Coordinates of C-alpha atoms in Angstrom, one line a residue:
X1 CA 0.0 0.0 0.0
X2 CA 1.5 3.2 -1.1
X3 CA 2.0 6.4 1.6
X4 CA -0.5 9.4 1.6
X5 CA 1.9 12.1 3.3
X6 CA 0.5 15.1 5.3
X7 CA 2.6 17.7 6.8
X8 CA 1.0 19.2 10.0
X9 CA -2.9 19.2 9.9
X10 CA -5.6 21.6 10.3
X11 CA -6.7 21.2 14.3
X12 CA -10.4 20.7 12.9
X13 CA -12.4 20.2 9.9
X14 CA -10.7 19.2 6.8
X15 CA -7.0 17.2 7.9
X16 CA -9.0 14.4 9.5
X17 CA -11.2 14.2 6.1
X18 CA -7.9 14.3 4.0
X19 CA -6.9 11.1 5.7
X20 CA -9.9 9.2 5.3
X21 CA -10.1 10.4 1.7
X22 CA -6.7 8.7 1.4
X23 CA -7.9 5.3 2.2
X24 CA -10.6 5.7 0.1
X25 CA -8.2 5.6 -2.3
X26 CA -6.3 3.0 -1.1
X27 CA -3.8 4.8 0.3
X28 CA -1.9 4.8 3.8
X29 CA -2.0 8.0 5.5
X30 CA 0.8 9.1 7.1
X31 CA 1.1 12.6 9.1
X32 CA 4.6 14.4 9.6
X33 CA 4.2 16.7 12.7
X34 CA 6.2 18.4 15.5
X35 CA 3.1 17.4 17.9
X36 CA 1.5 14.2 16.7
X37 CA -0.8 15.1 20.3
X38 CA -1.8 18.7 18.4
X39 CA -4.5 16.4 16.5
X40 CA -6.7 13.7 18.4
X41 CA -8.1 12.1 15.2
X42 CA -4.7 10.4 15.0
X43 CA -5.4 8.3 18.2
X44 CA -9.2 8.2 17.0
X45 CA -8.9 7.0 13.7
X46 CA -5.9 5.0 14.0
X47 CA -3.5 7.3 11.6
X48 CA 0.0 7.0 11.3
X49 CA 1.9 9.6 12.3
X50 CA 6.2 11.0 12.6
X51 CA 7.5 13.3 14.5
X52 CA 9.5 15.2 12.5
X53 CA 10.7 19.1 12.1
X54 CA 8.2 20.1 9.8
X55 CA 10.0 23.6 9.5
X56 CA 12.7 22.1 7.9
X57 CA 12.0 20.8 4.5
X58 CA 15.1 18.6 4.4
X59 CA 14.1 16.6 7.4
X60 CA 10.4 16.1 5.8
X61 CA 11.9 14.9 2.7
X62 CA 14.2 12.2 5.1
X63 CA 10.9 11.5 6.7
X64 CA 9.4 10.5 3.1
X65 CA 12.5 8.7 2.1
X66 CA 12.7 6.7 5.3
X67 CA 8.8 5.5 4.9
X68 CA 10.0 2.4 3.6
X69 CA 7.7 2.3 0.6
X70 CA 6.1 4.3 -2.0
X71 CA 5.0 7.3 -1.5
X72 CA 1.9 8.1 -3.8
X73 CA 1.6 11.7 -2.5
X74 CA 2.9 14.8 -0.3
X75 CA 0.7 17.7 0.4
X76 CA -0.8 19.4 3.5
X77 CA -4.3 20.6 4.7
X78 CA -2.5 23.5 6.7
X79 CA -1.6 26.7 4.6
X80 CA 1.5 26.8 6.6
X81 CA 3.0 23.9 5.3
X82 CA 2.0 23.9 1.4
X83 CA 4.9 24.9 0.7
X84 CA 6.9 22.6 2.2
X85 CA 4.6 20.0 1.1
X86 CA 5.4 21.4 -2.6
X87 CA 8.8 21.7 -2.1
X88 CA 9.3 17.9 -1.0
X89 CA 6.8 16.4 -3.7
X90 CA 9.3 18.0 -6.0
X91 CA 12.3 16.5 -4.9
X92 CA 10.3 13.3 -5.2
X93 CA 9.2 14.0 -8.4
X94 CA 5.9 13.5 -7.8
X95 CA 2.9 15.7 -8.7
X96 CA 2.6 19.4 -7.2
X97 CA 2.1 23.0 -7.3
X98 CA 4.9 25.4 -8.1
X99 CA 6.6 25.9 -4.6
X100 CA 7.7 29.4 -5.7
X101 CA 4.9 30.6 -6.6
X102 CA 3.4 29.1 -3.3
X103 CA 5.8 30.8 -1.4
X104 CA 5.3 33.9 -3.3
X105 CA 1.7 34.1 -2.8
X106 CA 1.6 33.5 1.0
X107 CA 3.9 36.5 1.5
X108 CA 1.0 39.0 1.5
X109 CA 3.3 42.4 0.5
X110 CA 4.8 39.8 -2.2
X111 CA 1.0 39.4 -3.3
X112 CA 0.0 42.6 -3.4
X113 CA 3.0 43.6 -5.8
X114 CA 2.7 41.0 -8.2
X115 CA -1.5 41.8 -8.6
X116 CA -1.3 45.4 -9.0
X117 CA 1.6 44.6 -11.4
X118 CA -0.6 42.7 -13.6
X119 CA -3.6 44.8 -13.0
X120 CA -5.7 42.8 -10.5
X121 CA -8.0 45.2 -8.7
X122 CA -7.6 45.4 -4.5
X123 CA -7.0 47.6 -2.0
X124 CA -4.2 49.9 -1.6
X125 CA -1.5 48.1 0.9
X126 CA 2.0 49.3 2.6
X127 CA 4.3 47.2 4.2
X128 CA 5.5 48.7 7.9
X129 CA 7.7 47.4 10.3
X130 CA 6.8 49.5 13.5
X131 CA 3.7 50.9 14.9
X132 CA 4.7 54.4 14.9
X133 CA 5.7 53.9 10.8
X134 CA 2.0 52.0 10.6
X135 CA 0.1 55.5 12.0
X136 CA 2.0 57.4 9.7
X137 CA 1.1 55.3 6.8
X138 CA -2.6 55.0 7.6
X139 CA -2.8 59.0 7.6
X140 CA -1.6 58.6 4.1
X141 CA -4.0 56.2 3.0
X142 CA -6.7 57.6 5.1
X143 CA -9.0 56.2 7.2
X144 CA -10.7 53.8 7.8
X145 CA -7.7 50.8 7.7
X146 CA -7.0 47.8 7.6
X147 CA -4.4 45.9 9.9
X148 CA -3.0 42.9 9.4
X149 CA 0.3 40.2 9.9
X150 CA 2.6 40.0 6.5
X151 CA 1.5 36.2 6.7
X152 CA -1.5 34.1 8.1
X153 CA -4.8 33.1 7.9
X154 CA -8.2 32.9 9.6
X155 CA -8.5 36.9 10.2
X156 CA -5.7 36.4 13.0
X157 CA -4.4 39.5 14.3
X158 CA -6.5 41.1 11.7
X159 CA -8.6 44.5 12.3
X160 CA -10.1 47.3 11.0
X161 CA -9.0 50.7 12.5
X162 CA -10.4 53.8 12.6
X163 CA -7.8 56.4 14.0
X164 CA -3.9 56.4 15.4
X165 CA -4.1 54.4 18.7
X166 CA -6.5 51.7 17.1
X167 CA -3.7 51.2 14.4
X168 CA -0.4 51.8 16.4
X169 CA -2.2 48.9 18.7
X170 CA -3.3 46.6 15.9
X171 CA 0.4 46.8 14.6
X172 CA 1.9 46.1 17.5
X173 CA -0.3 42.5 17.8
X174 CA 0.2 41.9 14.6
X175 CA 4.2 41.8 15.4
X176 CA 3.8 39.8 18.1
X177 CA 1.7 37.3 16.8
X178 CA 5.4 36.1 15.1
X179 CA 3.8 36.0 11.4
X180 CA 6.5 37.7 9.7
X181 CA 8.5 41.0 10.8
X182 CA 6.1 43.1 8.8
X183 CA 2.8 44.3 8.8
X184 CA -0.1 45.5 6.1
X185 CA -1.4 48.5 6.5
X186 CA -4.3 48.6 3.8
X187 CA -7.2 50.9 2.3
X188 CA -10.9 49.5 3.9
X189 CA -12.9 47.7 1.2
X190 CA -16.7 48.5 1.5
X191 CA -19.1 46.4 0.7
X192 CA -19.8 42.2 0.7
X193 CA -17.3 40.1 1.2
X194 CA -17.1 36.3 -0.9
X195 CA -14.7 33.7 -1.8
X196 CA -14.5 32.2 -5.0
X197 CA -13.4 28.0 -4.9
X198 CA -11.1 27.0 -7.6
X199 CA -10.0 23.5 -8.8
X200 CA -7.1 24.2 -11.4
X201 CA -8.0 26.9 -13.4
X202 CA -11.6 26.2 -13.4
X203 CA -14.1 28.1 -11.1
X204 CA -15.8 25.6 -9.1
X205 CA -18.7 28.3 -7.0
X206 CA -19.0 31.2 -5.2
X207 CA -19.6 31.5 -1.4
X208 CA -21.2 34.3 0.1
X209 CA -19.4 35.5 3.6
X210 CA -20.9 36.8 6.9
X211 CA -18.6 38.7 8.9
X212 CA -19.3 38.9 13.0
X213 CA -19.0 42.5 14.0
X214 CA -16.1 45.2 12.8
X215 CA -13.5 46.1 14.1
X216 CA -12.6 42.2 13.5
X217 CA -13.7 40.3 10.4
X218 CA -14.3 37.0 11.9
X219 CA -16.5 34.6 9.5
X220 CA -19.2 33.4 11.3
X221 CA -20.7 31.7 8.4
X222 CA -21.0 31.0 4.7
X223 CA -23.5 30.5 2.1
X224 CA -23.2 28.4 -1.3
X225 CA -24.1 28.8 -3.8
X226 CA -23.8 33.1 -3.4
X227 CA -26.3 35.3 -5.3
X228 CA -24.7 38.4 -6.4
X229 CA -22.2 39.6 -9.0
X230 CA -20.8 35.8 -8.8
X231 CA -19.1 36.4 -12.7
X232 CA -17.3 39.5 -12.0
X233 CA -15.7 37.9 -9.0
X234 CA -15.5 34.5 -10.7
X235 CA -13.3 36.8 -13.2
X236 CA -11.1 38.5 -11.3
X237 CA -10.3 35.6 -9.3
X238 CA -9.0 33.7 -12.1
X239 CA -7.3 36.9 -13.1
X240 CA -5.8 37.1 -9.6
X241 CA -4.4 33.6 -10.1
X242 CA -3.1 34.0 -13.4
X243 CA -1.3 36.8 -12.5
X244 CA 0.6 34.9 -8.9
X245 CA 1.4 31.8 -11.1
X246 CA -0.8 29.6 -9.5
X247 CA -3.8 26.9 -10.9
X248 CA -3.2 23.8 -9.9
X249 CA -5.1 22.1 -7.7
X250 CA -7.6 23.9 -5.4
X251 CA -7.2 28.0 -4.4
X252 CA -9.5 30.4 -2.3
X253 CA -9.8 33.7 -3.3
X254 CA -11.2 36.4 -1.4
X255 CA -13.3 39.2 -2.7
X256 CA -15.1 42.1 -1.8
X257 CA -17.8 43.6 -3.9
X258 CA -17.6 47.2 -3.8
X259 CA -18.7 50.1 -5.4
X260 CA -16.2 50.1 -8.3
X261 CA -16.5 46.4 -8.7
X262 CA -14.5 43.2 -7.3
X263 CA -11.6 43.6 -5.5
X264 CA -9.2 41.3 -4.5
X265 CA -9.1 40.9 -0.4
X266 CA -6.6 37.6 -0.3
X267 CA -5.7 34.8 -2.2
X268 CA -5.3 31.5 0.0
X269 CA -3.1 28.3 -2.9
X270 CA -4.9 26.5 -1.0
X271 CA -8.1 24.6 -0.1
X272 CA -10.8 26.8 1.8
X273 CA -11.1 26.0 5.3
X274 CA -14.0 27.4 7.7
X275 CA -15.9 23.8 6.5
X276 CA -16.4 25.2 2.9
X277 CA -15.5 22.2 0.8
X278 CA -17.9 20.4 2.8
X279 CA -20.8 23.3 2.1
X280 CA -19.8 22.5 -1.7
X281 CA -19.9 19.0 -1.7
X282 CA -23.7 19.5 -0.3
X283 CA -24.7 21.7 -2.8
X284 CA -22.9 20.0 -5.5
X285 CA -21.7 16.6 -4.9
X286 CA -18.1 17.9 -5.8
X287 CA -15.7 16.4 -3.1
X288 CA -12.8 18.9 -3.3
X289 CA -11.1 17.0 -0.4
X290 CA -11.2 14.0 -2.9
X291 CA -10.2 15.9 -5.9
X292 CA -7.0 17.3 -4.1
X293 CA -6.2 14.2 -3.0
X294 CA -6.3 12.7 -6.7
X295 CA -4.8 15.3 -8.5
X296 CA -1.4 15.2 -5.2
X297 CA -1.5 11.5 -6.2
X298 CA -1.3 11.9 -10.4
X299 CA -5.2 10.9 -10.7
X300 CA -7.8 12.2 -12.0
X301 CA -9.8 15.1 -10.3
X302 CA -14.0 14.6 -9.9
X303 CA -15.1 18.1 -10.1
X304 CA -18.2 18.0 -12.1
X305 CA -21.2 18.9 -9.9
X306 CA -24.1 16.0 -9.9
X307 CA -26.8 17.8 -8.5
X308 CA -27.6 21.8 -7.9
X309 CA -28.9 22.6 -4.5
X310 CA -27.8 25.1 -1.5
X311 CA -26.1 25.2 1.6
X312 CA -24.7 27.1 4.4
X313 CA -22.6 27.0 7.3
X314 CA -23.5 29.0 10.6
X315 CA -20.9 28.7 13.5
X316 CA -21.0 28.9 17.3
X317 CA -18.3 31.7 18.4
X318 CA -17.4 32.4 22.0
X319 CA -18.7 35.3 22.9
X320 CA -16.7 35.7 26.0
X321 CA -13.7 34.3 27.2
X322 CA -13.3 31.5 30.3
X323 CA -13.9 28.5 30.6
X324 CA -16.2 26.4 28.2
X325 CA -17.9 23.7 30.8
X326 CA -20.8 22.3 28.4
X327 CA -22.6 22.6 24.8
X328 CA -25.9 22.1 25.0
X329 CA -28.7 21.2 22.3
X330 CA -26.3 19.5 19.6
X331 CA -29.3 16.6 19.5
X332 CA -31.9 19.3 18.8
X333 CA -29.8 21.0 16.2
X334 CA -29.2 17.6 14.6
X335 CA -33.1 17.3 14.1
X336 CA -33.9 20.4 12.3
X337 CA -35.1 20.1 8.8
X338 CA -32.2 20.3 6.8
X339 CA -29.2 19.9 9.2
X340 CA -26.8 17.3 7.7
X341 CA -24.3 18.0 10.5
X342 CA -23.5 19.3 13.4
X343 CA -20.2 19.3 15.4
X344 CA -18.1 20.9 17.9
X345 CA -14.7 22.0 17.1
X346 CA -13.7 23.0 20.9
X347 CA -14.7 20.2 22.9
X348 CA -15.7 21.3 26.9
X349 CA -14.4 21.7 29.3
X350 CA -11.7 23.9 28.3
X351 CA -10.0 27.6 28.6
X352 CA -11.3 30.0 25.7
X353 CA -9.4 32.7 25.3
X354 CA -10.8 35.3 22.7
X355 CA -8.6 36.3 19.5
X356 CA -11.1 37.6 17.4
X357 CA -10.1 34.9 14.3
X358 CA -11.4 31.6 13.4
X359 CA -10.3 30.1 16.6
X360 CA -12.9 31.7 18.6
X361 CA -15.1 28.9 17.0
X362 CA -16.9 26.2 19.0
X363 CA -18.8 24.6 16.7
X364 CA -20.8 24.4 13.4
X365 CA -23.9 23.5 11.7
X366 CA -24.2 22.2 7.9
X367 CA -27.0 22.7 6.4
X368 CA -29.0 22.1 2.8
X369 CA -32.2 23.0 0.9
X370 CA -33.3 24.2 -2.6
X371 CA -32.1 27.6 -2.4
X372 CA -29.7 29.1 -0.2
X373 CA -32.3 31.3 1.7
X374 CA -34.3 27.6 2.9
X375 CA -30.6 26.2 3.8
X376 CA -29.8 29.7 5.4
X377 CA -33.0 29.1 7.9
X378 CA -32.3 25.7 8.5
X379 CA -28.4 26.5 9.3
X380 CA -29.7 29.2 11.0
X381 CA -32.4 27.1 13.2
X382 CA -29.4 24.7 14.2
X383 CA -26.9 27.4 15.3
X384 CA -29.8 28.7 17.2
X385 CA -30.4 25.0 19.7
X386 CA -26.7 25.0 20.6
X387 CA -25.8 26.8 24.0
X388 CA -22.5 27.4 24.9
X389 CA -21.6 27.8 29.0
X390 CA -18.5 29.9 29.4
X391 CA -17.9 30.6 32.8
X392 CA -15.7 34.0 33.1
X393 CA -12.5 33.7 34.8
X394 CA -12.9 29.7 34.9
X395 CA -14.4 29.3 38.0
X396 CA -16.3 26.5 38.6

């Protein structure tokens, strides 16, 4: 049986379904990691796992050479480590994205450059390396701002700010949230903000985002498929890739739709995370798990849709921090018309510490219908029978 590799994992959500995809295939997943105790599925689903340096791709690649067998595949569920990943399929000669261009994209200055170079609409954006230099540069552009790490994902560290303190402060957790030595300081993009799923260089749907509250831009949910200007974004994201080198295998692009059209917020050479390639596979049948999986191992990629319907994805957030002693209502949610699935992705009791990003998360709800207004209710409905008990300070 030939090796799936993994470097790292997401914590929730899609790693685990990369390795069961694997077998599907008939492969044996294998995940390289620092922390093999970072991802309980591993012990739950019987994976194999190596502790290894994942920051240094020369002791990955040992890793893969020392499997003693084939290896049919390297990749990784975690945007951190596609690069890596890439790197190391190389060297094996086996099928992957264009490291550099990986690399390239995921250095968010390095992006910037390279789209307005080639014409690919988004916000105005300047690289700082202090606080002080940050103020001075959002005067320039005006406010409101943007703030964010040169690197990352999940909205971490991430803010919008309104005057000097709000953006000297932002910078300054940006810095220390040790995602690069710089920060963004970009112009504020009014209006709705969407991603656009890509296999390749084929568009494979748009989701519709909704944002918790500003100052932070936390997604507490998504709808597929999106109503709105879905071909002008569907066109600029494929413009955006085009113009970074990138389309092969899946990409996430985000979008916001303002005034003066699409403009390009981020663009993840990645898979989306936030549950979204399970939203798709509801409303399509596409599996994009599966599809990455056969196009890292030389197959061939399913990404035909077999059926048209709706879905969308509502998530519990922590709305203090403390400590999370219970969940309640996951049966109830489970039995609302509609709900396919329901699932916690903190599990009580445990500290909750807020960040405003994707890991103030508890949970999520998955749900269909024929339109995504019916599967918006019905995800909507679910969210609503889940009860989260956060006790402030952790006592009892």
């Amino acid at each position: 049986m030939s090796w799936f590799v993994l470097v790292e994992s997401n914590t929730t959500g899609s790693g685990r379904l990369f390795c069961a995809r694997a077998r599907e295939f008939g492969f044996r997943p294998v995940v390289l990691t620092r922390d093999p105790a970072r991802y309980p599925y591993l012990a739950t689903d019987n994976v194999d796992s190596q502790r290894v340096d994942t920051a240094d791709p020369a002791a990955v690649l040992a890793a893969c050479q020392r499997l003693g067998g084939e290896v049919a595949g390297v990749t990784s569920s975690s945007e951190y480590f596609i690069g890596t990943a890439a790197r190391v399929a190389r060297s094996l000669r086996l099928p992957h994205p264009d490291p550099v261009a990986i690399e390239a994209c995921r250095d968010k200055p390095t992006q910037r450059s390279r789209l307005r170079a080639a014409g690919v609409p988004g916000p105005r954006s300047i690289p700082v390396r202090q606080p002080a230099a940050a103020a001075a540069t959002a005067r320039w552009l005006g406010y409101p701002v943007v703030v964010k790490p040169a690197a990352g994902s999940g909205s971490i560290a991430t803010r919008r700010c309104d005057d000097d303190a709000s953006v000297e402060a932002a910078a300054a957790t940006a810095l220390a949230a040790g995602l690069g030595r710089r920060v963004l300081v970009e112009e504020y993009l009014a209006g709705p903000e969407y991603s656009v799923e890509t296999f390749d260089d084929r568009v494979v749907g748009v989701t519709a985002k909704l944002l918790g509250p500003e100052p932070y831009f936390v997604e507490i949910g998504h709808d597929f498929p999106a109503a709105g200007p879905t071909a002008a974004l569907a066109e600029t994201a494929l413009a955006a890739l085009r113009a970074l080198g990138l389309g092969w295998g899946p990409a996430h692009v985000e979008l916001r739709a303002t005034a003066a059209g699409p403009r390009v917020v981020e663009v993840n050479p990645r898979l989306a995370g936030g549950m979204i390639p399970r939203a798709v596979q509801a409303a399509t049948g596409i599996d994009l798990i599966a599809a990455t999986v056969a196009r890292v191992a030389g197959g061939e990629p399913a990404i035909e849709p077999v059926h048209q319907r709706a879905s969308a994805i509502r998530f519990l957030v922590a709305e203090i921090a403390g400590r999370l002693v219970e969940v309640r209502g996951l049966a109830e949610a489970r039995q609302v018309p509609g709900v396919l699935e329901v699932a916690l992705t903190r599990e009580p009791p445990r500290e909750i510490t807020l960040r405003h990003s994707f890991e103030d998360r508890l949970g999520y709800v998955i749900a269909t219908g024929p339109d995504p207004a019916a599967a918006g209710q019905a995800a909507t409905a679910g969210l609503l029978a889940l009860k989260a008990r956060i006790v402030p300070g952790g006592a009892p």
